[in-house]
XYZ file of C-alpha atoms in Angstrom:
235
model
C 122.289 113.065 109.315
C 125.044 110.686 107.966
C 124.653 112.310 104.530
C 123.670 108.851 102.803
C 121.176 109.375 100.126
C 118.869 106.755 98.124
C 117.448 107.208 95.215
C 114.872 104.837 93.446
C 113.616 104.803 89.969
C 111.049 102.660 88.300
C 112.526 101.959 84.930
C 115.793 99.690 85.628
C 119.011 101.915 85.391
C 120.044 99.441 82.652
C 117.792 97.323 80.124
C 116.641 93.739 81.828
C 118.680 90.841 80.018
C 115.740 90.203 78.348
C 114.069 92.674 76.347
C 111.007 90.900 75.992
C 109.641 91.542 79.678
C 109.154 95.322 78.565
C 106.958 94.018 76.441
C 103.851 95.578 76.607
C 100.724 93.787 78.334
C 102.900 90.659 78.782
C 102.416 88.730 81.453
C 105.892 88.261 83.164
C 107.453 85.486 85.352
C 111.141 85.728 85.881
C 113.552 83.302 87.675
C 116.437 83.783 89.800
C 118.586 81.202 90.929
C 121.133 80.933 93.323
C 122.105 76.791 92.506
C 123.778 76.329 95.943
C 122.479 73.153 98.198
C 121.349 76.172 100.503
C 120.009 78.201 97.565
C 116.546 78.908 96.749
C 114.865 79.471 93.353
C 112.821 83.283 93.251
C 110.056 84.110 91.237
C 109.009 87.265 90.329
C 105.567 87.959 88.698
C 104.356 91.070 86.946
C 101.679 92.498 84.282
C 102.940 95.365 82.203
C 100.773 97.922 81.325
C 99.238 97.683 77.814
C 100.701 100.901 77.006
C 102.983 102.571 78.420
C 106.043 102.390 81.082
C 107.161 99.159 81.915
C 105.986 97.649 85.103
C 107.982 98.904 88.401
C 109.785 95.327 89.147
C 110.336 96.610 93.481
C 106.420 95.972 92.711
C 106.255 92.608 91.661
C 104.451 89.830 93.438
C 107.500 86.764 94.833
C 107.889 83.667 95.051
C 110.645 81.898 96.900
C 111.102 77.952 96.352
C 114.300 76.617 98.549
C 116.575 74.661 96.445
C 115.545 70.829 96.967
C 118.055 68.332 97.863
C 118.394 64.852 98.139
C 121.115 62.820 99.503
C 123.698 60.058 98.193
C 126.498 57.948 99.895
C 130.027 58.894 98.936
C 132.128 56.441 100.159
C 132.023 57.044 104.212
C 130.298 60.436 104.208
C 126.748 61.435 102.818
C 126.634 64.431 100.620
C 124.258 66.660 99.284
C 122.766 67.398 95.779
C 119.765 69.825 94.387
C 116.833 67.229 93.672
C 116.236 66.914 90.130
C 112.653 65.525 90.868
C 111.997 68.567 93.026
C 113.589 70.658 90.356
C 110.897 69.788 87.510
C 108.025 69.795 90.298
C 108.674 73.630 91.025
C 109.515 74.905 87.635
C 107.223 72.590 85.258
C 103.667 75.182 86.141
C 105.585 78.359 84.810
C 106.193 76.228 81.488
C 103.108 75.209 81.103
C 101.461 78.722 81.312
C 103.592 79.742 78.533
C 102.537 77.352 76.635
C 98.841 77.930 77.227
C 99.070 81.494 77.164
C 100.669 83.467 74.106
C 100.746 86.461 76.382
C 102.810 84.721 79.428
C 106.561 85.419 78.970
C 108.820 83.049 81.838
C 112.173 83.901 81.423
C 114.914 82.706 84.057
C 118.343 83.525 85.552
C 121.147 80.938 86.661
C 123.871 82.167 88.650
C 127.196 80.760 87.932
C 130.287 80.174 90.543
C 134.210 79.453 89.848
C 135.599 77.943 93.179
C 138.524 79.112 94.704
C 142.431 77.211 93.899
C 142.035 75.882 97.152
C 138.990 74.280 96.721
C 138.956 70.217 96.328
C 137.739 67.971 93.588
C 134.429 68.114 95.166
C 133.575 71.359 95.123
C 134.493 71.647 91.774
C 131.921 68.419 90.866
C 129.320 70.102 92.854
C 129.003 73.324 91.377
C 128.940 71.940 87.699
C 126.601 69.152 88.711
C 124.180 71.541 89.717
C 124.610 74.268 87.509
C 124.378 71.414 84.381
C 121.555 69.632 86.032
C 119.575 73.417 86.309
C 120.570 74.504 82.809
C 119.262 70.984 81.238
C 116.293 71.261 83.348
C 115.293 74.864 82.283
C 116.015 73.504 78.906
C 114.199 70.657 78.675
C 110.623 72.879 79.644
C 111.791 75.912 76.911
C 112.819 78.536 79.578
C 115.278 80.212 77.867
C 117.950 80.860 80.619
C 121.197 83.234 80.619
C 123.612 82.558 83.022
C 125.352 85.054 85.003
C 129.220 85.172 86.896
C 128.530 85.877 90.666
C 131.259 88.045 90.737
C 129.673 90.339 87.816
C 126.127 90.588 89.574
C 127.501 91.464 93.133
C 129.812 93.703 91.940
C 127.502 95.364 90.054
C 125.139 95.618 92.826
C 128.084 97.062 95.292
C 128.187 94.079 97.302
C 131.903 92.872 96.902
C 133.361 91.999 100.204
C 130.069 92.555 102.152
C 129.345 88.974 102.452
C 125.737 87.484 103.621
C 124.687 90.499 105.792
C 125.225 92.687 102.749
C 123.168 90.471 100.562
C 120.281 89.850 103.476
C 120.388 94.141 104.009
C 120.320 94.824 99.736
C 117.499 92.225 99.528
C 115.296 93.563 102.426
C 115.840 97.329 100.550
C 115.063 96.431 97.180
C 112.152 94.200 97.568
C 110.502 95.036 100.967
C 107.796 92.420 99.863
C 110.439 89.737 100.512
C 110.658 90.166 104.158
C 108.578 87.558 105.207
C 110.636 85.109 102.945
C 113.919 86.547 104.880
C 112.812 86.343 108.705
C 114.807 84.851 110.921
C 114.743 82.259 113.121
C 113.937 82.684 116.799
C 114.920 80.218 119.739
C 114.349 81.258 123.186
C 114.893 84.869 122.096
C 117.830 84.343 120.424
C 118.316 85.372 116.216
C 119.283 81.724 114.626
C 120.808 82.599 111.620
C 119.573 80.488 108.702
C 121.407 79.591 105.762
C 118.630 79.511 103.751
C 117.841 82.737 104.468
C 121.280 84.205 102.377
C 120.382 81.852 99.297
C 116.336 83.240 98.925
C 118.204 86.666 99.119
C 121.231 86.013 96.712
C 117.949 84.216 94.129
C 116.214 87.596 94.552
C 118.964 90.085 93.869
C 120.094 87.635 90.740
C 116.557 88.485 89.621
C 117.014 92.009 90.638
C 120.051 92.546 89.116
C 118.988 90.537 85.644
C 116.011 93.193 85.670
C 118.733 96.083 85.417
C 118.972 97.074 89.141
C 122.673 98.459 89.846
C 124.570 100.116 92.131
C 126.052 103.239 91.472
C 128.736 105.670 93.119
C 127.168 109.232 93.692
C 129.050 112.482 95.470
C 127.088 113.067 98.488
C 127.792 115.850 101.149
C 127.062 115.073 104.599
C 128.557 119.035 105.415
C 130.067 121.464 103.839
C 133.250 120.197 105.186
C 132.237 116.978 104.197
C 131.379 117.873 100.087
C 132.512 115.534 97.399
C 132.464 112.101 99.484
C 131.186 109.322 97.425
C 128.391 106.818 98.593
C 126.560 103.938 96.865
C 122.956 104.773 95.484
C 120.583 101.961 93.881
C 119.101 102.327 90.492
């Protein structure tokens, strides 16, 4: 045995951002979003109990809408942009069962990026474009909407320097109902990795990790020889 040891509870290991999906015998829909072209927007659906313990979120029943694009001509070259039209088309039905329903409580997440010094003009114009254009949006149809550093989440979650495969492995452990949204690709028996496969998984953890799910560091022995080693357990 390689000593690593997981350990699940229901309750999040911190309080969701929202304190009003504890709420009991609310109807819950939250939102992750991970705003990249190659992003996708999760949704997570739950009932809590009229009394008692709030609902286990590893539970919940998913959604997971790609991020739309659309194209425009800059200059020579023709970029990509998340459709605002597309936007409104997947995210208008949670508003409007809020409205209808007193009991339905839609709530959503909005990751946020800094690019690197090196990055150019465009990048820079890209992430706030989208990142505006999904704040105004959420907005406009009363989802109230926090927005959270990327760096905070994935360190938080123990996934700093583990790139995609770390997010794609976290994803497929903490909700094992998202595996069919995470399958890969297969040409003549060959894995084709997908990039929309790391941007459903990055939307899901964001909703994962706004629900209170963190990663913490726990002494585990593999041996006797091996006592007091440290290893990363979910909460």
């Amino acid at each position: 045995m390689d000593g690593t040891q997981e350990q699940y509870i229901q309750l999040p290991a911190e309080a969701p951002i929202y304190p009003e999906l504890l709420a009991p015998g609310k109807r819950c829909i939250l939102v992750g979003v991970d705003p990249d072209i190659s992003g996708a927007l999760a949704v997570l659906h739950w009932q809590n109990p009229a009394e008692g313990a709030f609902f286990p979120w590893q539970a919940a029943r998913l959604e997971v809408h790609d991020m739309p694009i659309v194209l425009w001509q800059l200059a020579s070259r023709v970029k990509k942009q998340p459709c605002s039209v597309g936007l409104l088309r997947t995210l208008r039905p949670y508003a409007d069962l809020a409205r209808a329903d007193g009991d339905v409580v839609v709530r959503a997440a909005l990751e946020v990026t800094t690019p690197s010094h090196i990055s150019g003009k465009h990048a820079w114009f890209n992430i706030g474009y989208s990142t505006g254009m999904l704040d105004g949006i959420l907005t406009s149809l009363d989802i109230p909407c926090t927005r959270i550093h990327a760096a905070i989440w994935k360190r938080q979650l123990g996934l700093f320097k583990k790139g995609k495969p770390g997010s794609m492995a976290l994803a497929h452990q903490l909700l094992p109902a998202a595996a069919p949204f995470l399958r890969r690709a297969w040409n003549d028996r060959v894995v084709v990795k997908r990039k929309k496969d790391h941007g459903r998984a990055e939307a899901l953890l964001i909703a994962a990790w706004s629900l209170g799910c963190r990663a913490q560091a726990v002494a585990v022995a593999e041996s006797e020889d091996a006592a007091g080693e440290e290893d990363e357990v979910l909460l």
